[in-house]
């Protein structure tokens, strides 16, 4: 009897301990144990805010889409958004907060290559996935970082494809180059210049401008004096619009060709008719007939009542990369997910997305020209043939010069 009573007391004690342990365990779990946090860093203020808005709205749409279908491995995605204003110090602080306070699983961003390169080591040291949707500096995926994946074409890929098209179709003998004096601009001019020179084109002028420049007349005057057949420019949205306006003000109506922030309706509004004839690179166009692109476009327009630019497409593909990578891995283990991402292949907004061993998506770019269609400025796809919408028109036919 005494033994039975002792056994009962012992069992009761064990039950109390088990219950207490269970309560303690449950109360110590994160309140949002059913969620996973993903960070987005983007320039939401400053001169690149238009592009940051595209990135933000695409991220919100992607998260809504993912969560509407049950999340990723049963976890709903919670988005943590931080503004960088394209400044490395702000981005560094934002990334530190995301890692130490928000405990994000992965970070999507950034727009500016200089910023991405500044925060990349910290993200890698903390074993967080970095999904790069816009920054194109080739170095980003050339440093051996196993947790970095870029969903758009890098600088080398897009610039060489662009240069090859220009030489093949425009057949220039001479060219001038003008670029922003940062990582993006310097690499762009170097790659493009070397590529066209190897194909027999002579570079007759090479000019740079600092961030914040508003008067481009000195550089443009030197270029005009050099009388090139083609002028290659690497610039962001407002700089690009001002360069075209000021070029025309001094009577410089040569064929302009660009990389940078010109693939958006906002750019066409800023530049107006001065954008007419411009040839430039795009990763994505809303007129694309690709089914996956059209599905993304319809969802974006329905959600935001505006047309997405290529920066939005890059963000969408970055989030889908994360989703498919985690699902392929069947676990949230970051090393296994990083390996799984290298094996996925899917139809994204920008086309077929798959990654090489360095984490670089193998994608082709589009070459477009700004023309007038039914009295309105429109980006007309010239290349590749599978997406082609029209023929190239030389500036003398557009401007009558």
Coordinates of C-alpha atoms in Angstrom, one line a residue:
X1 CA 0.0 0.0 0.0
X2 CA 2.8 2.3 1.0
X3 CA 4.6 1.4 -2.3
X4 CA 1.4 2.1 -4.3
X5 CA 1.0 5.5 -2.6
X6 CA 4.7 6.3 -3.3
X7 CA 4.3 5.3 -6.9
X8 CA 1.2 7.5 -7.3
X9 CA 3.0 10.4 -5.7
X10 CA 6.0 9.8 -8.0
X11 CA 3.7 9.6 -11.1
X12 CA 1.9 12.8 -10.0
X13 CA 5.2 14.6 -9.7
X14 CA 6.3 13.4 -13.1
X15 CA 3.0 14.7 -14.6
X16 CA 3.5 18.0 -13.0
X17 CA 7.1 18.3 -14.3
X18 CA 6.0 17.3 -17.8
X19 CA 3.2 19.7 -17.8
X20 CA 5.4 22.5 -16.5
X21 CA 8.1 21.7 -19.1
X22 CA 5.5 21.8 -21.9
X23 CA 4.1 25.1 -20.7
X24 CA 7.6 26.5 -20.4
X25 CA 8.6 25.2 -23.9
X26 CA 5.5 26.6 -25.5
X27 CA 5.8 30.0 -23.9
X28 CA 9.4 30.3 -24.9
X29 CA 8.6 29.7 -28.6
X30 CA 8.4 32.8 -30.8
X31 CA 4.9 34.1 -31.0
X32 CA 5.1 33.8 -34.8
X33 CA 6.5 30.3 -34.9
X34 CA 4.4 29.7 -38.0
X35 CA 6.1 32.5 -40.0
X36 CA 9.4 33.1 -41.6
X37 CA 10.8 36.7 -42.0
X38 CA 12.3 37.8 -45.3
X39 CA 13.9 41.2 -45.6
X40 CA 13.8 43.7 -48.5
X41 CA 16.3 46.5 -48.8
X42 CA 15.6 49.0 -51.5
X43 CA 16.0 52.8 -52.2
X44 CA 12.5 54.0 -51.1
X45 CA 13.5 57.6 -50.8
X46 CA 15.9 59.8 -52.8
X47 CA 16.5 60.0 -56.6
X48 CA 15.9 56.2 -57.1
X49 CA 12.6 56.0 -55.2
X50 CA 10.7 55.1 -58.4
X51 CA 12.7 52.0 -58.7
X52 CA 12.4 51.3 -55.0
X53 CA 8.7 51.5 -55.3
X54 CA 8.7 48.8 -58.0
X55 CA 10.8 46.6 -55.8
X56 CA 8.6 47.1 -52.8
X57 CA 5.3 46.5 -54.6
X58 CA 6.7 43.4 -56.3
X59 CA 7.8 42.0 -52.9
X60 CA 4.5 42.6 -51.3
X61 CA 2.7 41.0 -54.2
X62 CA 5.1 38.0 -54.1
X63 CA 4.5 37.5 -50.4
X64 CA 0.8 37.7 -50.8
X65 CA 0.9 35.2 -53.6
X66 CA 3.1 32.8 -51.6
X67 CA 1.0 33.1 -48.5
X68 CA -2.3 32.6 -50.4
X69 CA -1.0 29.2 -51.4
X70 CA -0.1 28.1 -47.9
X71 CA 3.3 29.8 -47.6
X72 CA 6.6 27.9 -47.9
X73 CA 6.8 24.5 -46.2
X74 CA 3.7 25.5 -44.2
X75 CA 5.2 28.8 -43.0
X76 CA 3.7 32.1 -43.9
X77 CA 6.1 34.8 -45.1
X78 CA 6.4 38.0 -43.2
X79 CA 8.1 40.9 -45.0
X80 CA 10.5 43.3 -43.3
X81 CA 11.2 46.4 -45.4
X82 CA 14.0 48.9 -44.9
X83 CA 14.9 52.0 -46.9
X84 CA 18.5 52.4 -48.1
X85 CA 18.2 55.5 -50.2
X86 CA 21.1 53.9 -52.2
X87 CA 23.5 54.7 -49.3
X88 CA 25.9 52.1 -47.9
X89 CA 25.7 53.3 -44.3
X90 CA 21.9 53.2 -44.2
X91 CA 21.9 49.8 -45.8
X92 CA 24.5 48.5 -43.3
X93 CA 22.4 49.6 -40.4
X94 CA 19.3 48.1 -42.0
X95 CA 20.9 44.8 -42.5
X96 CA 22.3 44.7 -39.0
X97 CA 18.8 45.3 -37.6
X98 CA 17.3 42.6 -39.9
X99 CA 19.8 40.1 -38.7
X100 CA 20.0 40.9 -35.0
X101 CA 16.5 42.1 -34.2
X102 CA 14.2 40.8 -36.9
X103 CA 16.0 37.5 -37.3
X104 CA 15.3 37.3 -41.0
X105 CA 15.9 34.1 -42.9
X106 CA 16.9 35.8 -46.1
X107 CA 17.4 39.3 -47.6
X108 CA 16.2 40.4 -51.0
X109 CA 18.0 43.5 -52.5
X110 CA 19.5 45.8 -53.4
X111 CA 19.1 48.2 -56.3
X112 CA 22.6 49.8 -56.2
X113 CA 25.6 47.6 -56.8
X114 CA 27.8 49.7 -54.4
X115 CA 25.3 49.1 -51.6
X116 CA 24.9 45.4 -52.3
X117 CA 28.7 44.9 -52.3
X118 CA 28.9 46.9 -49.0
X119 CA 26.4 44.7 -47.1
X120 CA 27.1 41.3 -48.8
X121 CA 30.0 40.3 -46.4
X122 CA 27.8 40.8 -43.3
X123 CA 24.9 38.8 -44.8
X124 CA 27.2 36.0 -45.7
X125 CA 29.0 35.9 -42.4
X126 CA 25.6 35.5 -40.7
X127 CA 24.6 32.6 -43.1
X128 CA 21.6 34.4 -44.5
X129 CA 20.6 34.0 -48.1
X130 CA 21.0 37.0 -50.3
X131 CA 18.7 37.2 -53.3
X132 CA 19.9 40.0 -55.6
X133 CA 17.2 41.2 -58.0
X134 CA 18.6 44.3 -59.6
X135 CA 22.3 45.1 -58.7
X136 CA 24.4 44.0 -61.7
X137 CA 28.1 44.4 -60.7
X138 CA 29.7 41.2 -61.9
X139 CA 31.8 41.0 -58.7
X140 CA 28.7 40.2 -56.6
X141 CA 28.5 36.6 -57.8
X142 CA 32.3 36.2 -58.4
X143 CA 33.5 36.2 -54.8
X144 CA 32.7 32.6 -53.9
X145 CA 29.8 33.4 -51.6
X146 CA 27.6 30.3 -51.4
X147 CA 24.5 32.1 -50.1
X148 CA 24.3 34.8 -52.8
X149 CA 22.0 34.3 -55.8
X150 CA 21.2 36.9 -58.5
X151 CA 18.0 36.6 -60.5
X152 CA 18.9 39.2 -63.2
X153 CA 21.7 39.3 -65.8
X154 CA 24.9 40.6 -64.4
X155 CA 26.9 43.6 -65.9
X156 CA 29.1 41.4 -68.0
X157 CA 26.2 39.4 -69.5
X158 CA 24.0 42.4 -70.3
X159 CA 26.7 44.7 -71.5
X160 CA 28.3 42.2 -73.9
X161 CA 24.9 41.2 -75.3
X162 CA 24.2 44.9 -75.8
X163 CA 27.5 45.7 -77.4
X164 CA 27.2 42.7 -79.8
X165 CA 23.8 43.9 -80.9
X166 CA 25.0 47.5 -81.5
X167 CA 28.0 46.4 -83.6
X168 CA 26.0 43.8 -85.6
X169 CA 23.0 46.0 -86.4
X170 CA 24.3 49.6 -86.3
X171 CA 27.8 48.9 -87.6
X172 CA 29.4 51.9 -86.0
X173 CA 33.0 52.9 -86.8
X174 CA 33.4 55.1 -83.8
X175 CA 31.8 55.4 -80.3
X176 CA 31.8 57.6 -77.3
X177 CA 31.1 56.6 -73.7
X178 CA 29.6 58.5 -70.7
X179 CA 29.1 56.9 -67.3
X180 CA 28.4 57.6 -63.7
X181 CA 31.6 57.5 -61.7
X182 CA 30.9 54.5 -59.5
X183 CA 31.3 50.7 -59.5
X184 CA 28.3 50.3 -61.9
X185 CA 29.3 53.0 -64.4
X186 CA 33.0 52.2 -64.5
X187 CA 32.5 48.5 -65.0
X188 CA 29.8 49.2 -67.7
X189 CA 32.1 51.4 -69.7
X190 CA 35.1 49.1 -69.3
X191 CA 33.2 46.0 -70.5
X192 CA 31.3 47.7 -73.3
X193 CA 34.4 49.6 -74.5
X194 CA 36.6 46.5 -74.6
X195 CA 33.9 44.5 -76.4
X196 CA 33.3 47.0 -79.2
X197 CA 37.0 47.7 -79.6
X198 CA 37.6 44.0 -80.1
X199 CA 35.1 44.2 -83.0
X200 CA 36.8 47.1 -84.7
X201 CA 35.1 50.1 -83.2
X202 CA 37.3 53.1 -82.2
X203 CA 36.5 54.8 -78.9
X204 CA 36.8 58.5 -79.5
X205 CA 35.7 59.9 -76.1
X206 CA 35.3 58.5 -72.6
X207 CA 33.7 60.8 -70.0
X208 CA 32.4 60.3 -66.4
X209 CA 30.2 62.3 -64.1
X210 CA 29.8 62.2 -60.3
X211 CA 26.5 61.4 -58.5
X212 CA 24.5 64.6 -58.0
X213 CA 25.6 66.1 -61.3
X214 CA 22.9 68.2 -62.9
X215 CA 24.9 69.9 -65.7
X216 CA 26.2 67.4 -68.3
X217 CA 27.1 70.0 -70.9
X218 CA 30.9 69.8 -70.4
X219 CA 31.0 66.1 -71.0
X220 CA 28.4 66.2 -73.8
X221 CA 30.3 69.1 -75.6
X222 CA 33.5 67.0 -75.7
X223 CA 31.5 64.0 -77.1
X224 CA 29.9 66.2 -79.7
X225 CA 33.3 67.5 -80.8
X226 CA 34.5 63.9 -81.2
X227 CA 31.6 63.2 -83.6
X228 CA 31.0 59.5 -82.7
X229 CA 28.6 57.3 -84.5
X230 CA 27.1 55.9 -81.3
X231 CA 27.1 57.2 -77.7
X232 CA 27.0 54.6 -74.9
X233 CA 25.7 55.8 -71.5
X234 CA 25.5 54.2 -68.1
X235 CA 23.2 56.4 -65.8
X236 CA 20.3 56.3 -63.5
X237 CA 16.8 57.5 -64.2
X238 CA 17.0 61.3 -63.7
X239 CA 20.6 61.5 -65.0
X240 CA 19.7 59.6 -68.1
X241 CA 16.7 61.9 -68.8
X242 CA 18.8 65.1 -68.3
X243 CA 21.6 63.7 -70.4
X244 CA 19.3 63.3 -73.4
X245 CA 17.6 66.6 -72.9
X246 CA 20.9 68.5 -72.6
X247 CA 22.4 66.6 -75.5
X248 CA 19.6 67.8 -77.8
X249 CA 19.9 71.3 -76.4
X250 CA 23.4 71.5 -77.8
X251 CA 22.4 69.9 -81.1
X252 CA 23.8 66.4 -80.3
X253 CA 21.4 64.0 -82.1
X254 CA 23.6 60.9 -82.5
X255 CA 22.4 57.4 -81.6
X256 CA 22.3 57.1 -77.8
X257 CA 22.5 53.6 -76.3
X258 CA 22.1 53.0 -72.6
X259 CA 22.3 50.8 -69.6
X260 CA 20.7 51.8 -66.3
X261 CA 17.5 53.1 -65.0
X262 CA 15.6 53.8 -68.2
X263 CA 13.3 50.7 -68.5
X264 CA 10.2 52.3 -66.9
X265 CA 7.3 54.4 -67.7
X266 CA 8.6 57.0 -65.2
X267 CA 11.7 57.4 -67.3
X268 CA 9.6 58.1 -70.5
X269 CA 7.6 60.7 -68.5
X270 CA 10.8 62.4 -67.3
X271 CA 12.6 62.4 -70.7
X272 CA 9.6 62.9 -72.9
X273 CA 10.3 63.1 -76.7
X274 CA 14.0 63.4 -75.9
X275 CA 14.0 59.7 -75.3
X276 CA 12.9 59.0 -78.9
X277 CA 15.3 56.7 -80.6
X278 CA 17.2 55.6 -77.5
X279 CA 18.3 52.0 -77.7
X280 CA 18.8 50.2 -74.4
X281 CA 18.9 47.0 -72.4
X282 CA 15.9 45.5 -70.6
X283 CA 15.5 42.3 -68.6
X284 CA 11.7 42.4 -68.9
X285 CA 9.0 44.2 -70.9
X286 CA 5.3 44.3 -70.0
X287 CA 4.5 43.6 -73.7
X288 CA 6.3 40.2 -73.5
X289 CA 4.1 37.4 -74.7
X290 CA 5.7 34.8 -72.4
X291 CA 2.9 33.2 -70.3
X292 CA 4.8 33.5 -67.0
X293 CA 5.5 37.2 -67.7
X294 CA 1.9 37.9 -68.6
X295 CA 0.6 36.2 -65.4
X296 CA 2.9 38.4 -63.3
X297 CA 1.9 41.5 -65.2
X298 CA -1.8 40.8 -64.7
X299 CA -1.4 40.2 -61.0
X300 CA 0.8 43.4 -60.6
X301 CA -1.7 45.6 -62.5
X302 CA -4.7 44.2 -60.6
X303 CA -2.9 44.8 -57.3
X304 CA -1.3 48.2 -57.9
X305 CA -3.1 49.6 -60.9
X306 CA 0.1 50.3 -62.7
X307 CA 2.5 48.6 -65.1
X308 CA 5.5 46.8 -63.5
X309 CA 9.1 47.7 -64.6
X310 CA 11.9 45.3 -64.9
X311 CA 13.0 45.9 -61.3
X312 CA 9.7 44.5 -60.1
X313 CA 10.2 41.5 -62.3
X314 CA 13.6 40.8 -60.8
X315 CA 12.2 41.0 -57.3
X316 CA 9.3 38.6 -58.2
X317 CA 11.8 36.1 -59.6
X318 CA 14.0 36.4 -56.5
X319 CA 11.1 35.5 -54.2
X320 CA 10.1 32.6 -56.4
X321 CA 13.7 31.5 -56.4
X322 CA 13.6 31.3 -52.6
X323 CA 10.2 29.6 -52.6
X324 CA 11.2 26.9 -55.0
X325 CA 14.7 26.4 -53.5
X326 CA 13.3 25.8 -50.0
X327 CA 10.6 23.5 -51.3
X328 CA 13.2 21.6 -53.4
X329 CA 15.4 21.2 -50.3
X330 CA 12.4 20.2 -48.1
X331 CA 14.0 22.0 -45.2
X332 CA 14.9 25.4 -44.0
X333 CA 18.6 24.4 -43.5
X334 CA 20.4 27.2 -45.3
X335 CA 23.2 25.1 -46.7
X336 CA 20.7 22.6 -48.1
X337 CA 18.6 25.4 -49.6
X338 CA 21.6 27.0 -51.2
X339 CA 22.5 23.8 -52.9
X340 CA 18.9 23.2 -53.9
X341 CA 18.6 26.6 -55.6
X342 CA 21.4 25.6 -58.0
X343 CA 19.3 22.7 -59.2
X344 CA 16.0 24.5 -59.8
X345 CA 14.6 25.8 -63.1
X346 CA 11.4 27.7 -63.5
X347 CA 9.6 30.1 -65.8
X348 CA 9.8 33.5 -64.2
X349 CA 8.8 37.0 -65.2
X350 CA 12.1 37.5 -66.9
X351 CA 12.1 34.2 -68.7
X352 CA 13.6 30.8 -67.8
X353 CA 15.4 31.1 -64.6
X354 CA 18.2 28.7 -63.5
X355 CA 21.5 29.3 -61.7
X356 CA 25.1 28.4 -62.3
X357 CA 27.5 27.3 -59.5
X358 CA 28.3 30.9 -58.7
X359 CA 24.7 31.7 -58.0
X360 CA 24.2 33.7 -61.2
X361 CA 21.0 33.3 -63.1
X362 CA 21.6 32.4 -66.8
X363 CA 19.2 34.8 -68.5
X364 CA 19.2 36.7 -71.8
X365 CA 18.4 40.4 -72.0
X366 CA 16.1 42.3 -74.4
X367 CA 17.2 45.1 -76.6
X368 CA 14.6 47.8 -77.1
X369 CA 14.2 51.1 -78.8
X370 CA 12.0 54.0 -77.8
X371 CA 9.7 54.8 -80.7
X372 CA 6.4 56.5 -81.2
X373 CA 3.5 54.1 -81.7
X374 CA 0.0 55.6 -82.2
X375 CA 1.4 58.9 -81.1
X376 CA 2.8 57.6 -77.8
X377 CA 6.3 56.8 -76.7
X378 CA 6.8 53.1 -76.4
X379 CA 9.7 50.7 -75.9
X380 CA 9.7 48.4 -78.9
X381 CA 11.5 45.1 -78.5
X382 CA 14.2 44.6 -81.2
X383 CA 15.9 41.5 -79.8
X384 CA 15.7 38.5 -79.4
X385 CA 13.7 37.4 -82.4
X386 CA 11.3 35.4 -80.2
X387 CA 10.1 38.6 -78.6
X388 CA 10.7 41.0 -81.5
X389 CA 8.0 43.7 -81.9
X390 CA 9.5 46.0 -84.6
X391 CA 12.5 47.2 -86.6
X392 CA 15.3 49.6 -85.6
X393 CA 14.8 53.2 -86.7
X394 CA 18.0 55.4 -87.0
X395 CA 17.9 58.8 -85.3
X396 CA 18.1 60.8 -88.6
X397 CA 14.7 59.3 -89.6
X398 CA 13.2 60.0 -86.2
X399 CA 14.5 63.6 -85.8
X400 CA 14.8 64.5 -89.5
X401 CA 18.5 65.4 -89.1

